XYZ file of C-alpha atoms in Angstrom:
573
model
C -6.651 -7.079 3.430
C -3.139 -7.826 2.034
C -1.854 -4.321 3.878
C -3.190 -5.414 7.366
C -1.339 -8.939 6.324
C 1.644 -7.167 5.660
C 1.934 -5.382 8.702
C 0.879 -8.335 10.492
C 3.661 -10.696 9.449
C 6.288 -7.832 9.871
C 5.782 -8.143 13.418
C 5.595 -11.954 13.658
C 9.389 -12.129 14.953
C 8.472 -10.186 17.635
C 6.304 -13.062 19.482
C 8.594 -14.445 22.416
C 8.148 -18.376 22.743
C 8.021 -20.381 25.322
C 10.034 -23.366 26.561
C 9.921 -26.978 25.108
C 7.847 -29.401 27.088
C 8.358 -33.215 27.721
C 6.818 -34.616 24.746
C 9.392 -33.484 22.173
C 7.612 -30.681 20.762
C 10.071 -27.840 20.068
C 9.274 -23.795 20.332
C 9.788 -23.539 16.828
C 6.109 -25.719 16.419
C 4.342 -23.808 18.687
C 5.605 -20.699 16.542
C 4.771 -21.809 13.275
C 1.074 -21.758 13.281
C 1.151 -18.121 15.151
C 1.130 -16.417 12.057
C -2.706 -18.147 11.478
C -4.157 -17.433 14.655
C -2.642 -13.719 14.923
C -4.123 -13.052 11.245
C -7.555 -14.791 12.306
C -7.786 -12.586 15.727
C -6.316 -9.496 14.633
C -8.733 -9.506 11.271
C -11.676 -10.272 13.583
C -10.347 -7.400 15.617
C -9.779 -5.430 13.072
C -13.092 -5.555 10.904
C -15.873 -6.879 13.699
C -14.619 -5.373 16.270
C -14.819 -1.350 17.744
C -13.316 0.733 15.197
C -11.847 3.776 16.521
C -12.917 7.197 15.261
C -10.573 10.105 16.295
C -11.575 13.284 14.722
C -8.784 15.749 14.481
C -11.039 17.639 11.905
C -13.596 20.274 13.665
C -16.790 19.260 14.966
C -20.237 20.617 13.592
C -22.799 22.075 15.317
C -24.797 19.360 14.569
C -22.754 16.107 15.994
C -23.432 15.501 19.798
C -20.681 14.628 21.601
C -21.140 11.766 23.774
C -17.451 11.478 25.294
C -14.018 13.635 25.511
C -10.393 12.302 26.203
C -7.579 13.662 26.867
C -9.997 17.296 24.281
C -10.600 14.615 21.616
C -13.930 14.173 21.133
C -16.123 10.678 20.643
C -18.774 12.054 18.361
C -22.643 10.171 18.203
C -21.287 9.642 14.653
C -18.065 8.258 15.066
C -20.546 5.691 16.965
C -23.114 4.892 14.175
C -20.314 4.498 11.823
C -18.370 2.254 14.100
C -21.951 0.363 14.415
C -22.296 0.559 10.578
C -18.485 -1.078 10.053
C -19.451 -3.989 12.805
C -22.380 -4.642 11.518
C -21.936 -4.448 7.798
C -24.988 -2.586 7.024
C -26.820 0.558 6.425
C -29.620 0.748 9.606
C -28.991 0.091 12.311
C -31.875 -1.911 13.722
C -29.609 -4.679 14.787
C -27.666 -2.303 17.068
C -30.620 -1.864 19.534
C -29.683 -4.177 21.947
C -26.211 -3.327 22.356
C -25.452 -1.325 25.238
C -24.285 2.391 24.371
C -22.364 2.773 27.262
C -20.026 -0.122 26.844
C -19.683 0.904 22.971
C -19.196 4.012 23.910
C -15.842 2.444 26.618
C -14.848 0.514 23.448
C -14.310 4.012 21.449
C -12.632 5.176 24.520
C -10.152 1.945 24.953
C -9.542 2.613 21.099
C -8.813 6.046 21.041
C -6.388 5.786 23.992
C -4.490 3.028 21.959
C -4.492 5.156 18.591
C -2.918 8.250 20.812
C -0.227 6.278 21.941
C 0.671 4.138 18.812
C 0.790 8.809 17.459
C 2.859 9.602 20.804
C 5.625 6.283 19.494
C 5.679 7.595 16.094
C 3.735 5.188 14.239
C 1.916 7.450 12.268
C 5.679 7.796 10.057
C 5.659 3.672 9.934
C 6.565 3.330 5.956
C 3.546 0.756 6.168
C 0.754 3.229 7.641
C 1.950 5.747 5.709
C 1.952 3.501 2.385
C -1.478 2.135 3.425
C -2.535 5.696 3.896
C -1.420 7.184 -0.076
C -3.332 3.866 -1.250
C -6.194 4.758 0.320
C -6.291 8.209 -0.913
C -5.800 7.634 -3.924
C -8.443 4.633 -4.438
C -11.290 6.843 -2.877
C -9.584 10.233 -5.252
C -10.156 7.532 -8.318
C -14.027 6.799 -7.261
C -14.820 10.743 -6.604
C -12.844 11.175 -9.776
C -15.217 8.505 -11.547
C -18.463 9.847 -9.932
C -17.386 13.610 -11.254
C -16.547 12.817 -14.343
C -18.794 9.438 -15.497
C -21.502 8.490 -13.374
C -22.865 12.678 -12.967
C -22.349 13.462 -16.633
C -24.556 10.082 -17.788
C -28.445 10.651 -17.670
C -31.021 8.234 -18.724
C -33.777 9.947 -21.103
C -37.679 8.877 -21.595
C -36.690 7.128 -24.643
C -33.739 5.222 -22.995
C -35.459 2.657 -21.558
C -38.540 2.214 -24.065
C -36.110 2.167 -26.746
C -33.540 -0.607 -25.416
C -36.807 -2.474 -24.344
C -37.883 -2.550 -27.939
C -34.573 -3.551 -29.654
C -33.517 -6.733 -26.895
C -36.836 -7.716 -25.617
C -38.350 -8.620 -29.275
C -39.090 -12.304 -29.260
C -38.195 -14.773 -31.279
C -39.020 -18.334 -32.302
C -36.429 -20.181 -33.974
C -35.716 -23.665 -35.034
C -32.635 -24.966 -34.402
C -30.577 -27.542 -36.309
C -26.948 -28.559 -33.946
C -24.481 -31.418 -35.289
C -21.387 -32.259 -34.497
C -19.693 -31.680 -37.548
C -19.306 -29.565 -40.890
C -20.171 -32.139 -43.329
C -23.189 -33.664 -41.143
C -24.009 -29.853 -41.536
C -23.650 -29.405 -45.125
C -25.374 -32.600 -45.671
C -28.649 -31.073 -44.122
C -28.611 -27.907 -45.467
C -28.927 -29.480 -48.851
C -31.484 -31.406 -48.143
C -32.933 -28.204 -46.667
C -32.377 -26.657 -49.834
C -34.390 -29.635 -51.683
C -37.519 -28.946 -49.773
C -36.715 -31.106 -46.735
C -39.102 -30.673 -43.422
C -36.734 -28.585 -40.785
C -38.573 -30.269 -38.219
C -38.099 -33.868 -39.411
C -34.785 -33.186 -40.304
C -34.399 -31.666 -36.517
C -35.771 -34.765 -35.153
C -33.620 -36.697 -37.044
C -30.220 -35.358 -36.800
C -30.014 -32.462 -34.147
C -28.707 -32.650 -30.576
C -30.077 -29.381 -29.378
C -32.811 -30.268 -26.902
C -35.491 -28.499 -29.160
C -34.235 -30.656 -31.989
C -35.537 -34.319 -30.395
C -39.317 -32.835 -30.037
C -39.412 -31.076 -33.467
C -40.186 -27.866 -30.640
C -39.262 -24.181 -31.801
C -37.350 -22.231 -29.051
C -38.217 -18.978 -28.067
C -35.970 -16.317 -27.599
C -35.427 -12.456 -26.537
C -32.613 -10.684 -28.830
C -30.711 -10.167 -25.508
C -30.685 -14.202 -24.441
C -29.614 -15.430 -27.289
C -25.954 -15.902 -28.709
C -24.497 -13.335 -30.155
C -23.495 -15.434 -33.119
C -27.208 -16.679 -33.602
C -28.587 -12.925 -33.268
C -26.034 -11.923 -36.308
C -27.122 -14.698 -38.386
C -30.900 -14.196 -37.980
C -30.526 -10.369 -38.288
C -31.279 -9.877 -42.295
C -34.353 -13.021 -42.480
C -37.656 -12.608 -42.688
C -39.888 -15.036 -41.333
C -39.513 -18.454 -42.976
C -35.810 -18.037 -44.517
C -32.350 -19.897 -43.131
C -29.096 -18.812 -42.053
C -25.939 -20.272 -43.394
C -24.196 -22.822 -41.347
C -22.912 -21.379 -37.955
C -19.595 -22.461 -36.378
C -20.328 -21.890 -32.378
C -17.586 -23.509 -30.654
C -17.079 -27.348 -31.923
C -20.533 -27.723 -32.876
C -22.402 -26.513 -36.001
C -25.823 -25.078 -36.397
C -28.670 -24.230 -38.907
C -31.022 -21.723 -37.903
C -34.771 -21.330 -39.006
C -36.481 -17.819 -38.082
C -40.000 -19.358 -37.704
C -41.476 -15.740 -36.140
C -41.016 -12.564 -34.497
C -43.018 -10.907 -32.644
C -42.835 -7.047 -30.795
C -41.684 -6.685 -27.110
C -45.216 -6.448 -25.451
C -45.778 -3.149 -23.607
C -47.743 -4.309 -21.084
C -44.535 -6.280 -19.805
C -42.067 -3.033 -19.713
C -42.722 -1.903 -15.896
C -41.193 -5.684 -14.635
C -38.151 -5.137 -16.192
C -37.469 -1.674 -16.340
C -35.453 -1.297 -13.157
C -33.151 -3.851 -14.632
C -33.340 -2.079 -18.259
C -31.925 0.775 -16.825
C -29.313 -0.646 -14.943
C -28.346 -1.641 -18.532
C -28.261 1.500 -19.949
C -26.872 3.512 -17.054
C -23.600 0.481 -17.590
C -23.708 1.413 -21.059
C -23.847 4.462 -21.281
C -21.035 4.695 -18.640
C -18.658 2.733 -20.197
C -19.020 4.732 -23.354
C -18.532 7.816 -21.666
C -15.493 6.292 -19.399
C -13.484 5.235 -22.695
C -13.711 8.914 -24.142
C -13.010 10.791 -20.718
C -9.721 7.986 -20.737
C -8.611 9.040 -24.400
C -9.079 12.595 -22.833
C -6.450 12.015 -20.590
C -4.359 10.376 -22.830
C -3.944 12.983 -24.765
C -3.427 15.506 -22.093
C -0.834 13.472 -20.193
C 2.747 13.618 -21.409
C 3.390 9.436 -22.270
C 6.605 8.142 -23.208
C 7.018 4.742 -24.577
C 10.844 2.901 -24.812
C 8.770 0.813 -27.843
C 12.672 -0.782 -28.540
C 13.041 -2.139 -25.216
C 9.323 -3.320 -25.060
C 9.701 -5.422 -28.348
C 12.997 -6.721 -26.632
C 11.273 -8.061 -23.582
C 10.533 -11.608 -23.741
C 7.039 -12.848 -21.874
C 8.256 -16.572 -22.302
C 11.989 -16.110 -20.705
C 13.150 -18.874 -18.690
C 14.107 -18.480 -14.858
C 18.001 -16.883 -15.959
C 16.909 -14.521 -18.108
C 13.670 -13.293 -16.271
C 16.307 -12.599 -13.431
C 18.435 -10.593 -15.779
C 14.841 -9.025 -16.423
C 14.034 -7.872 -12.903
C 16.824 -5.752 -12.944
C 16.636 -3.821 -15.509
C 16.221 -0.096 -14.329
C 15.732 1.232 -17.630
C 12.308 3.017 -18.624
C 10.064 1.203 -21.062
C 7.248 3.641 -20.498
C 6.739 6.940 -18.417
C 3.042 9.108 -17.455
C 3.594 12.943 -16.569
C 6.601 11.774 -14.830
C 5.786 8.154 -13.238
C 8.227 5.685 -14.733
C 7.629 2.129 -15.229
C 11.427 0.395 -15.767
C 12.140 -2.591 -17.672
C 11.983 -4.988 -14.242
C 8.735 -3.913 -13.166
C 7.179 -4.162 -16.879
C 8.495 -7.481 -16.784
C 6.949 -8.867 -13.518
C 3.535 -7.370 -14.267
C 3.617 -9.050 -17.908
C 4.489 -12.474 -16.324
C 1.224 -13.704 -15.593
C -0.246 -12.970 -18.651
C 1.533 -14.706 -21.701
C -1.105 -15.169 -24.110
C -1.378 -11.359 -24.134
C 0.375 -8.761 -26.139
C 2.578 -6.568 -24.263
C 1.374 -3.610 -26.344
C -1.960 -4.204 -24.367
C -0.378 -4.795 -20.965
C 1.514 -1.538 -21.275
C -1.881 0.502 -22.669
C -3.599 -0.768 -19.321
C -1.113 0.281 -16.715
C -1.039 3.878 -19.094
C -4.359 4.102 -18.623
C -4.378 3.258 -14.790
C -1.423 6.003 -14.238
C -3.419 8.977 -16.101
C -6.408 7.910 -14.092
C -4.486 7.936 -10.984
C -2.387 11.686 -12.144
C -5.530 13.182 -12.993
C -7.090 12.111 -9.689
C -4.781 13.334 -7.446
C -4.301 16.531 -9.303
C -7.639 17.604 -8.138
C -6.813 16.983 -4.077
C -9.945 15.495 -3.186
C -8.568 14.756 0.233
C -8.715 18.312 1.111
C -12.435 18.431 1.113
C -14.279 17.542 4.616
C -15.768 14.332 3.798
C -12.369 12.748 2.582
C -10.764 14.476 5.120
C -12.479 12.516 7.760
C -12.696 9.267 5.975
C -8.945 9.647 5.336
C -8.696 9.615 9.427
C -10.520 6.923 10.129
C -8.984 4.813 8.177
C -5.343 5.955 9.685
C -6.940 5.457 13.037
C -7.818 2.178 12.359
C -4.269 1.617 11.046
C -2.795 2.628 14.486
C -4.637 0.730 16.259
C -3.356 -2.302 14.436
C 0.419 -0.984 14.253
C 0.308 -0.828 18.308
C -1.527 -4.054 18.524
C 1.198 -5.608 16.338
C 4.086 -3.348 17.507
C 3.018 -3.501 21.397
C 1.071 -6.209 22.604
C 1.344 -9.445 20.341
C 5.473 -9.521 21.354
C 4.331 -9.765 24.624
C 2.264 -12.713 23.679
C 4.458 -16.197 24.935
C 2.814 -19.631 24.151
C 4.635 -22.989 25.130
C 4.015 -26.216 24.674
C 3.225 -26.518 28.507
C 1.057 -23.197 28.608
C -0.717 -25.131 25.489
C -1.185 -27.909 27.755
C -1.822 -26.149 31.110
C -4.638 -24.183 29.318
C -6.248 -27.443 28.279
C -6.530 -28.858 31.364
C -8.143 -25.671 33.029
C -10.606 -25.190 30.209
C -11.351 -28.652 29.305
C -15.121 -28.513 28.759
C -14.286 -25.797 26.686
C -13.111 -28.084 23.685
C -16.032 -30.416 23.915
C -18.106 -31.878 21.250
C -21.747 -29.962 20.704
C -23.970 -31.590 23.315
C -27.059 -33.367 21.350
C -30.114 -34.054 21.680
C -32.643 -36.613 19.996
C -36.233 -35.298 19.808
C -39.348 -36.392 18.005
C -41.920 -33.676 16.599
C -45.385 -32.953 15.637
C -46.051 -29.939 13.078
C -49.716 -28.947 12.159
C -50.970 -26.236 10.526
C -53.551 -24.342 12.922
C -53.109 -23.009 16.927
C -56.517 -25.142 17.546
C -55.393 -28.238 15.982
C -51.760 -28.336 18.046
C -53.943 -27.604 21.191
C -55.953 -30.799 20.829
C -52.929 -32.513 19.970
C -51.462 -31.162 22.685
C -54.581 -32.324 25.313
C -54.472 -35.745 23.466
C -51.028 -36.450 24.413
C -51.072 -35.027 28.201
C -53.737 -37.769 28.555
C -51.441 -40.315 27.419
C -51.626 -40.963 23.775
C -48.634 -41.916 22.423
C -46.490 -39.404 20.660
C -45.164 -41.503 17.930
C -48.243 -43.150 17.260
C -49.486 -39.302 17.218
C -46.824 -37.476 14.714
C -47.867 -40.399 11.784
C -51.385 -39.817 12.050
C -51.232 -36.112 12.413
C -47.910 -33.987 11.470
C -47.529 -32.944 8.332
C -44.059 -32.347 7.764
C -41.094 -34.664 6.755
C -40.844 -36.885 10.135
C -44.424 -37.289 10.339
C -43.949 -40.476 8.422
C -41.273 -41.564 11.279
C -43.107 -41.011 13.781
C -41.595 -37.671 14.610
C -38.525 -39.002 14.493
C -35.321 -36.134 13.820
C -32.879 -37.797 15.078
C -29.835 -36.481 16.980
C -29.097 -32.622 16.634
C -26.924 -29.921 17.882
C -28.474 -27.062 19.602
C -26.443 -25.095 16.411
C -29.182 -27.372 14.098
C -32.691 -26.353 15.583
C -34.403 -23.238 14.637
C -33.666 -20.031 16.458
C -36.973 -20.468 18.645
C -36.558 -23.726 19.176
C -33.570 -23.853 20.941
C -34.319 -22.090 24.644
C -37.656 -24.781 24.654
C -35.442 -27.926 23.750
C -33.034 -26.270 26.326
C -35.509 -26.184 29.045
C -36.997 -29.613 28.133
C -35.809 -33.128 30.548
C -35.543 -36.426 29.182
C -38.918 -37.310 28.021
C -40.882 -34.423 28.537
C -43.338 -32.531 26.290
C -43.222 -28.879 25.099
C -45.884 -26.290 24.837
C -47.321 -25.483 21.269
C -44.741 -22.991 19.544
C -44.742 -21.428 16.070
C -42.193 -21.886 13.725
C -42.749 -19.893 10.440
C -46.103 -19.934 9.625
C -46.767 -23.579 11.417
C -47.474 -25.098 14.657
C -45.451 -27.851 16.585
C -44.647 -29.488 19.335
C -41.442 -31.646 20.441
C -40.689 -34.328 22.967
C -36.952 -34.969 24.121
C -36.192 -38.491 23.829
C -32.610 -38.359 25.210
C -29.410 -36.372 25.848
C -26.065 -36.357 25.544
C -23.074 -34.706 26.914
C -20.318 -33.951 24.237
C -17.678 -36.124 24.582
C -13.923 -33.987 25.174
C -11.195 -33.779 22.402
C -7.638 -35.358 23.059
C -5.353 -32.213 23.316
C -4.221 -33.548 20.139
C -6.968 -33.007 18.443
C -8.119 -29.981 19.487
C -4.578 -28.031 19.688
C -5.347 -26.066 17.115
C -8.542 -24.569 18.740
C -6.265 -24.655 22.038
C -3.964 -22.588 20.349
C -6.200 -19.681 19.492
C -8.107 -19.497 23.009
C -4.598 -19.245 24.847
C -3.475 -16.408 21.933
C -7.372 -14.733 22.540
C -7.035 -14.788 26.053
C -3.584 -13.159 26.358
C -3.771 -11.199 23.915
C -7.008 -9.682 25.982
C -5.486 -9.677 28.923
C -2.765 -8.062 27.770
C -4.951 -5.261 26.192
C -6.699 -5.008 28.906
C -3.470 -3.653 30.716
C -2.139 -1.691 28.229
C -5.764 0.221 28.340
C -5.678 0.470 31.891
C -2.453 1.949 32.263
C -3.416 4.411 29.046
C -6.716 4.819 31.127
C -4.890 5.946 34.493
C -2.902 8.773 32.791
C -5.822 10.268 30.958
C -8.612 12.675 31.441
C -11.774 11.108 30.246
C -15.471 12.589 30.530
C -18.180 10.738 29.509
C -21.733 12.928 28.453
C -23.842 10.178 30.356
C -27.354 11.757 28.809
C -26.191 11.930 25.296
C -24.999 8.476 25.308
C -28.803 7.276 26.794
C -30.226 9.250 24.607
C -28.721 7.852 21.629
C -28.953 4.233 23.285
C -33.122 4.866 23.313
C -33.556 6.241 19.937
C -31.533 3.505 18.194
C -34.145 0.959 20.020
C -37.158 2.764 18.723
């Protein structure tokens, strides 16, 4: 996200502006919200719309082609992983009403745009090719991890059993909470003297299980930390000493424990070994890291980083920020002096010794990652570029068509008048309903009121859900507000008209439209914002669209018509 910002706002110069209309506004206010609207298009662009997927990597046997351009191919899975980006999910169910064929023109329009933003050179923009090591080395770090920790940690038959027994024992404590040490100290003598815990809970404890002289029931795992020490050596009966837990004070009694019940094991297991898998994990992730440590070759300037000051004032943490000199260096990555000191600023309260270990242990991570080249291997390879394809496509939109992009004041204006209706209110619609429970019942209804009976009269005698007692009555709704089936029968309904019976969920109900009206239209000042991005979406499309076509003209393009409507069947299956 902050990378496709960057690149983004590195272009924003590059928008030509308009001329100043009559009302005063000047160019430089229509420019200053464009950096909003081109990050809002440009990220819907970017992440819901087509996703290019150039392959420069050879094709298996096994991948159908569904279109060439220009010898690249457009493989059926450069499509379902397109799909799978747009539509943020694994299946893809949702994708059966799309047509292929226009998908498939989408890949196309994207591919020609990648090939030219390759034939201008952006593939050597410092910001792709930034974007591009950062990538490559966050997806080296996660095939590092799942190498080296996630393959190497197994869960046993006595894993789960055995963590089940230990943190799902119950137990039932009483619990004594007061505000202060001496109110504390007070009770536990009179505890000591024979005193009733529960009386003396009633009496002075502000735990809610004090008031009703109740004992609360806990699981090892639930309970605080603090409280799970303290109860750790009693037996049944016996008292901890006084507890400090934040500001308050606490006496525990251990009233009873009993066994985690066996019979309860197969609810909780998936979650129980979750645990464990974490667990074990982490243990294993902390002695792969001092692995590395002492592998890697680490240098540490331990003068200059007890020199460093993390509460300099604004002079000195200049001075600071340029200062080239090494306070630590990893197998040959240095970190100097200025760069120690910006990462340490937002974290005062912590010891620099600590800030230092981290990045250490980030840059041995990182070394020992890259060492191994996973972006040689075929599956990296291609992810690798995808993900520089879908950085071209941005650098051209950004390089080539958004400083083509020219909003004015007028072309604001001229924009509003042609698409007025556009920037209406939600049209609404007041409607009264009946909801029963049974097909039959909403049938008679149904009958009854055809013949005349009154609907309001109707909905209190009969519906059963929250209007009922209104007589129907819902009020005034968008067609955003009614339920997904609802909304083509209210749209189909006239002032005062009657629908069929329809379910909704697992009930029955009918509506009657009681009146209708038209949204009213926003002042241009009021809506100028939504203006705005409209004018910026429709050149910017246009503008696409042209840059395509031209692409389009110059290319050689063949599209495998049966492959595509093949794929386009089996995905609605």
């Amino acid at each position: 996200m902050a990378q496709r910002q960057s690149i983004v706002t590195g272009q924003q110069s590059g928008v030509e502006p308009g001329s100043s209309s009559n009302t005063g506004k000047t160019v430089a206010s229509i420019n200053a919200g464009i950096l909003s609207v081109v990050v809002f298009f440009l990220l819907f662009a970017f992440v819901g719309g087509c996703v290019s997927l150039r392959q420069r990597g050879e094709i298996t046997a096994r991948e159908k082609i569904l279109a060439v351009v220009d010898g690249e191919p457009i493989t059926e899975e450069d499509l379902k992983y397109s799909l799978q980006i747009t539509h943020r999910r694994e299946d893809l169910s949702s994708a059966g009403s799309l047509s292929m064929s226009e998908y498939v023109q989408k890949l196309i329009d994207d591919m020609l745009m990648i090939e030219e933003a390759r034939r201008m050179g952006m593939e050597q923009d410092p910001q792709v090719q930034q974007a591009v090591k950062a990538y490559i080395l966050r997806e080296s770090v996660v095939k590092l991890y799942d190498e080296e920790i996630s393959r190497k940690v197994s869960i046993s038959d006595k894993d789960i059993p055995g963590y089940y027994k230990k943190n799902y024992e119950r137990f039932s404590l009483g619990i004594i909470e007061v505000s202060s040490k001496e109110e504390a100290g007070n009770i536990a003598g009179q505890l000591k003297k024979g005193a009733d815990f529960s009386d003396l809970a009633r009496k002075y404890s502000t735990h809610r299980s004090g008031k009703n002289g109740v004992d609360v029931v806990l699981t090892r795992r639930s309970m605080s930390p603090y409280i799970g020490e303290a109860i750790a050596g009693l037996s049944p009966g016996e008292l901890s000493d006084i507890l400090k837990i934040r500001d308050k004070y606490y006496i525990v009694k251990l009233v009873s424990r009993k066994e985690a019940p066996d019979e309860e094991l197969k609810n909780v297991r998936k979650e129980i070994e979750k645990v464990v898998r974490k667990q074990k994990e982490k243990k294993r992730a902390d002695e792969y890291l001092e692995y590395l440590r002492e592998r890697a070759a680490i240098k540490v300037n331990k003068e200059l980083l007890s020199a460093i000051s993390q509460d300099k004032g604004d002079e000195e943490a200049s001075d600071w920020s340029k200062d080239k000199r090494a306070v630590a260096e990893v197998n040959g990555s240095v970190l100097t002096a200025g760069e120690f000191a910006a990462i340490a600023r937002p974290y005062k309260g912590k010891a620099k010794e600590n800030i230092l270990n981290s990045w250490i242990d980030r840059k041995v991570v990182d070394h020992e990652a890259l060492s191994r080249h996973y972006e040689t291997a075929p599956d990296l390879k291609k992810k690798i570029e995808r993900y520089e394809d879908q950085l071209l496509k941005q650098a051209f939109t950004n390089k080539v068509i958004i400083p083509k992009i020219k909003i004015s004041d007028k072309s604001l204006k001229d924009y509003y008048m042609k698409h007025r209706e556009d920037f209406a209110e939600p049209v609404r619609f007041r409607v009264e309903q009946i909801t029963v429970k049974t097909m039959n019942e909403a049938r008679e209804l149904l009958s009854n009121l055809q013949d005349g009976t009154d609907f309001s009269w109707l909905a209190m005698k009969k519906s059963i859900d929250s209007a009922g007692p209104k007589g129907g009555e819902v009020g005034w709704l968008t067609m955003q507000e009614f339920p997904g089936p609802v909304r083509e029968i209210v749209a189909a309904l006239k002032t005062g008209e009657i629908s069929p019976v329809f379910k909704v969920g697992s009930f029955y109900r009918i509506i009657r439209l009681q009146g209708k009206l038209k949204g009213e239209i926003g002042r241009f000042e009021e809506v100028r914002d939504a203006v705005y991005k409209a004018c910026f979406k429709e050149q910017f499309n246009d503008l696409r669209d042209k840059f395509v076509a031209q692409l389009k003209a110059k290319a050689r393009i063949k599209v495998y018509d049966k492959a595509v409507k093949s794929l386009e069947e089996r995905l609605r299956k």
